[in-house]
């Protein structure tokens, strides 16, 4: 039987959700106009005032916010409430440019934790469960978000954070953890390490995992589910919009329900900024209708995916987003061809490899080089050159069929690529260095 954390809102009819969104949006736009001069100026430049926004149907009239705006307004320019009302910040790792610093009032934290509690409940968590939170704690939102959600559900929470893998396995076994929260790449590594230590899926009581913060393929899901003996659920979010829990997967495991009473989603064409109809692939844009301290309106996430309102078997009515294919800024252009790392991962995993790979792109004599290095699994490991070459050729052919361009594939010995405890770094684009 499907369980809900806030059934009334999670299963509300579409018209009811639109009504809630419209009411909150009108209020939010007024508040931002009054309290955030940076966004008010953007509205003025576009010739819009709060009087023009009467319902969700008017959303398209409002200006977008982008990462560039966050940088321009850093550190306080987008605050929607005085600092005296803010109780916490979180921040991104800032691999590309300046860090994003997001602010929270106590009310913001409360709603964020509710969103995470909805995700945990959808994955089967109750007050009988033991939730091991192996996302990083600290500035990163992963640890704090799932931790707060787990408390709300009443589960016993293990705030272990990421790292120290053998200790993770010991805690999971000794304290009978039933739900694991971490990045999918770390879950895969935990499974790999368990195998090395001689443990199988039956040695740990885990039943579910809540994995997100990075793109992962269906093939990787199957792999993790098998190694850990669990059901693996996807969870999506970003620091600018509070953190994990903007959207989460239910028992149907076919896309993530967006918490629409808090976030209005749109898909736009990233080049023309035109809003696209349901089902189109494009850039995901969110409006947070009730965030107080850091009120993002039409925030361009750069994540590429699509939305569907098809009826879901779980009974939830909120719109579902497909697994993001990657970020528009993750997309590599190699010899003029668009390549998403997720496409490469699919080919590798369909050929029986685990997600231990690296994509290295460089430019030599004005031509892009494209190397894919992937570890053999311990089961397939061999030093027979002929066999290795045959396998490399097969992968190279399959990648060509998927992408339309040729990659130089190298098979590596097991464990030659460093494992990640948080978000995995899989692309090394030397052209940008
Ligand atoms: O990664 C928040 C989070 C923590 C989500 C724990 C889920 C679990 P940021 O560090 O700000 O926040 O990174 C946000 O990560 O724009 C996506 O590109 C990517 N991302 C997050 N979740 C997923 C997912 C957290 N399930 C950025 N699938 C986002 C694919 C994801 N990409």
mmCIF file of C-alpha atoms and ligand atoms in Angstrom, residues 92 135 140-142 212-215 234-240 244 303 324 327 423, ligand 1:
data_model
loop_
_atom_site.group_PDB
_atom_site.id
_atom_site.type_symbol
_atom_site.label_atom_id
_atom_site.label_comp_id
_atom_site.label_asym_id
_atom_site.label_seq_id
_atom_site.Cartn_x
_atom_site.Cartn_y
_atom_site.Cartn_z
ATOM 1 C CA UNK A 92 27.246 24.684 -3.702
ATOM 2 C CA UNK A 135 25.296 12.393 1.883
ATOM 3 C CA UNK A 140 26.163 20.721 0.904
ATOM 4 C CA UNK A 141 22.389 20.362 1.162
ATOM 5 C CA UNK A 142 22.263 16.562 0.826
ATOM 6 C CA UNK A 212 20.452 11.801 -6.270
ATOM 7 C CA UNK A 213 22.573 14.941 -6.650
ATOM 8 C CA UNK A 214 24.003 13.693 -9.948
ATOM 9 C CA UNK A 215 22.795 12.122 -13.177
ATOM 10 C CA UNK A 234 15.805 8.907 -7.491
ATOM 11 C CA UNK A 235 15.657 12.305 -5.778
ATOM 12 C CA UNK A 236 16.297 15.689 -7.362
ATOM 13 C CA UNK A 237 16.971 19.168 -6.117
ATOM 14 C CA UNK A 238 19.375 22.068 -6.121
ATOM 15 C CA UNK A 239 20.782 24.432 -3.541
ATOM 16 C CA UNK A 240 19.116 27.489 -5.064
ATOM 17 C CA UNK A 244 17.096 17.661 -2.245
ATOM 18 C CA UNK A 303 19.066 20.783 -16.360
ATOM 19 C CA UNK A 324 17.591 14.784 -16.200
ATOM 20 C CA UNK A 327 22.970 19.754 -17.562
ATOM 21 C CA UNK A 423 29.275 13.649 -6.762
HETATM 22 O O1 LIG B 1 22.775 18.193 -5.511
HETATM 23 C C1 LIG B 1 20.921 18.721 -4.045
HETATM 24 C C2 LIG B 1 20.676 17.273 -3.830
HETATM 25 C C3 LIG B 1 21.263 16.635 -2.759
HETATM 26 C C4 LIG B 1 19.820 16.576 -4.662
HETATM 27 C C5 LIG B 1 21.018 15.287 -2.527
HETATM 28 C C6 LIG B 1 19.556 15.237 -4.434
HETATM 29 C C7 LIG B 1 20.152 14.585 -3.367
HETATM 30 P P1 LIG B 1 23.475 21.078 -5.891
HETATM 31 O O2 LIG B 1 24.762 20.640 -5.328
HETATM 32 O O3 LIG B 1 23.146 22.528 -5.883
HETATM 33 O O4 LIG B 1 22.283 20.400 -5.123
HETATM 34 O O5 LIG B 1 23.397 20.513 -7.363
HETATM 35 C C8 LIG B 1 22.226 20.650 -8.129
HETATM 36 O O6 LIG B 1 22.707 18.579 -9.286
HETATM 37 O O7 LIG B 1 20.965 21.198 -10.963
HETATM 38 C C9 LIG B 1 21.379 18.800 -11.219
HETATM 39 O O8 LIG B 1 22.227 19.174 -12.271
HETATM 40 C C10 LIG B 1 22.115 17.823 -10.324
HETATM 41 N N1 LIG B 1 21.168 16.862 -9.747
HETATM 42 C C11 LIG B 1 20.603 16.873 -8.535
HETATM 43 N N2 LIG B 1 19.812 15.784 -8.365
HETATM 44 C C12 LIG B 1 19.871 15.079 -9.520
HETATM 45 C C13 LIG B 1 19.280 13.870 -9.985
HETATM 46 C C14 LIG B 1 22.086 19.042 -4.975
HETATM 47 N N3 LIG B 1 18.477 13.130 -9.230
HETATM 48 C C15 LIG B 1 22.401 19.977 -9.458
HETATM 49 N N4 LIG B 1 19.565 13.476 -11.256
HETATM 50 C C16 LIG B 1 21.142 19.976 -10.289
HETATM 51 C C17 LIG B 1 20.384 14.204 -12.044
HETATM 52 C C18 LIG B 1 20.720 15.775 -10.415
HETATM 53 N N5 LIG B 1 20.978 15.329 -11.651
#
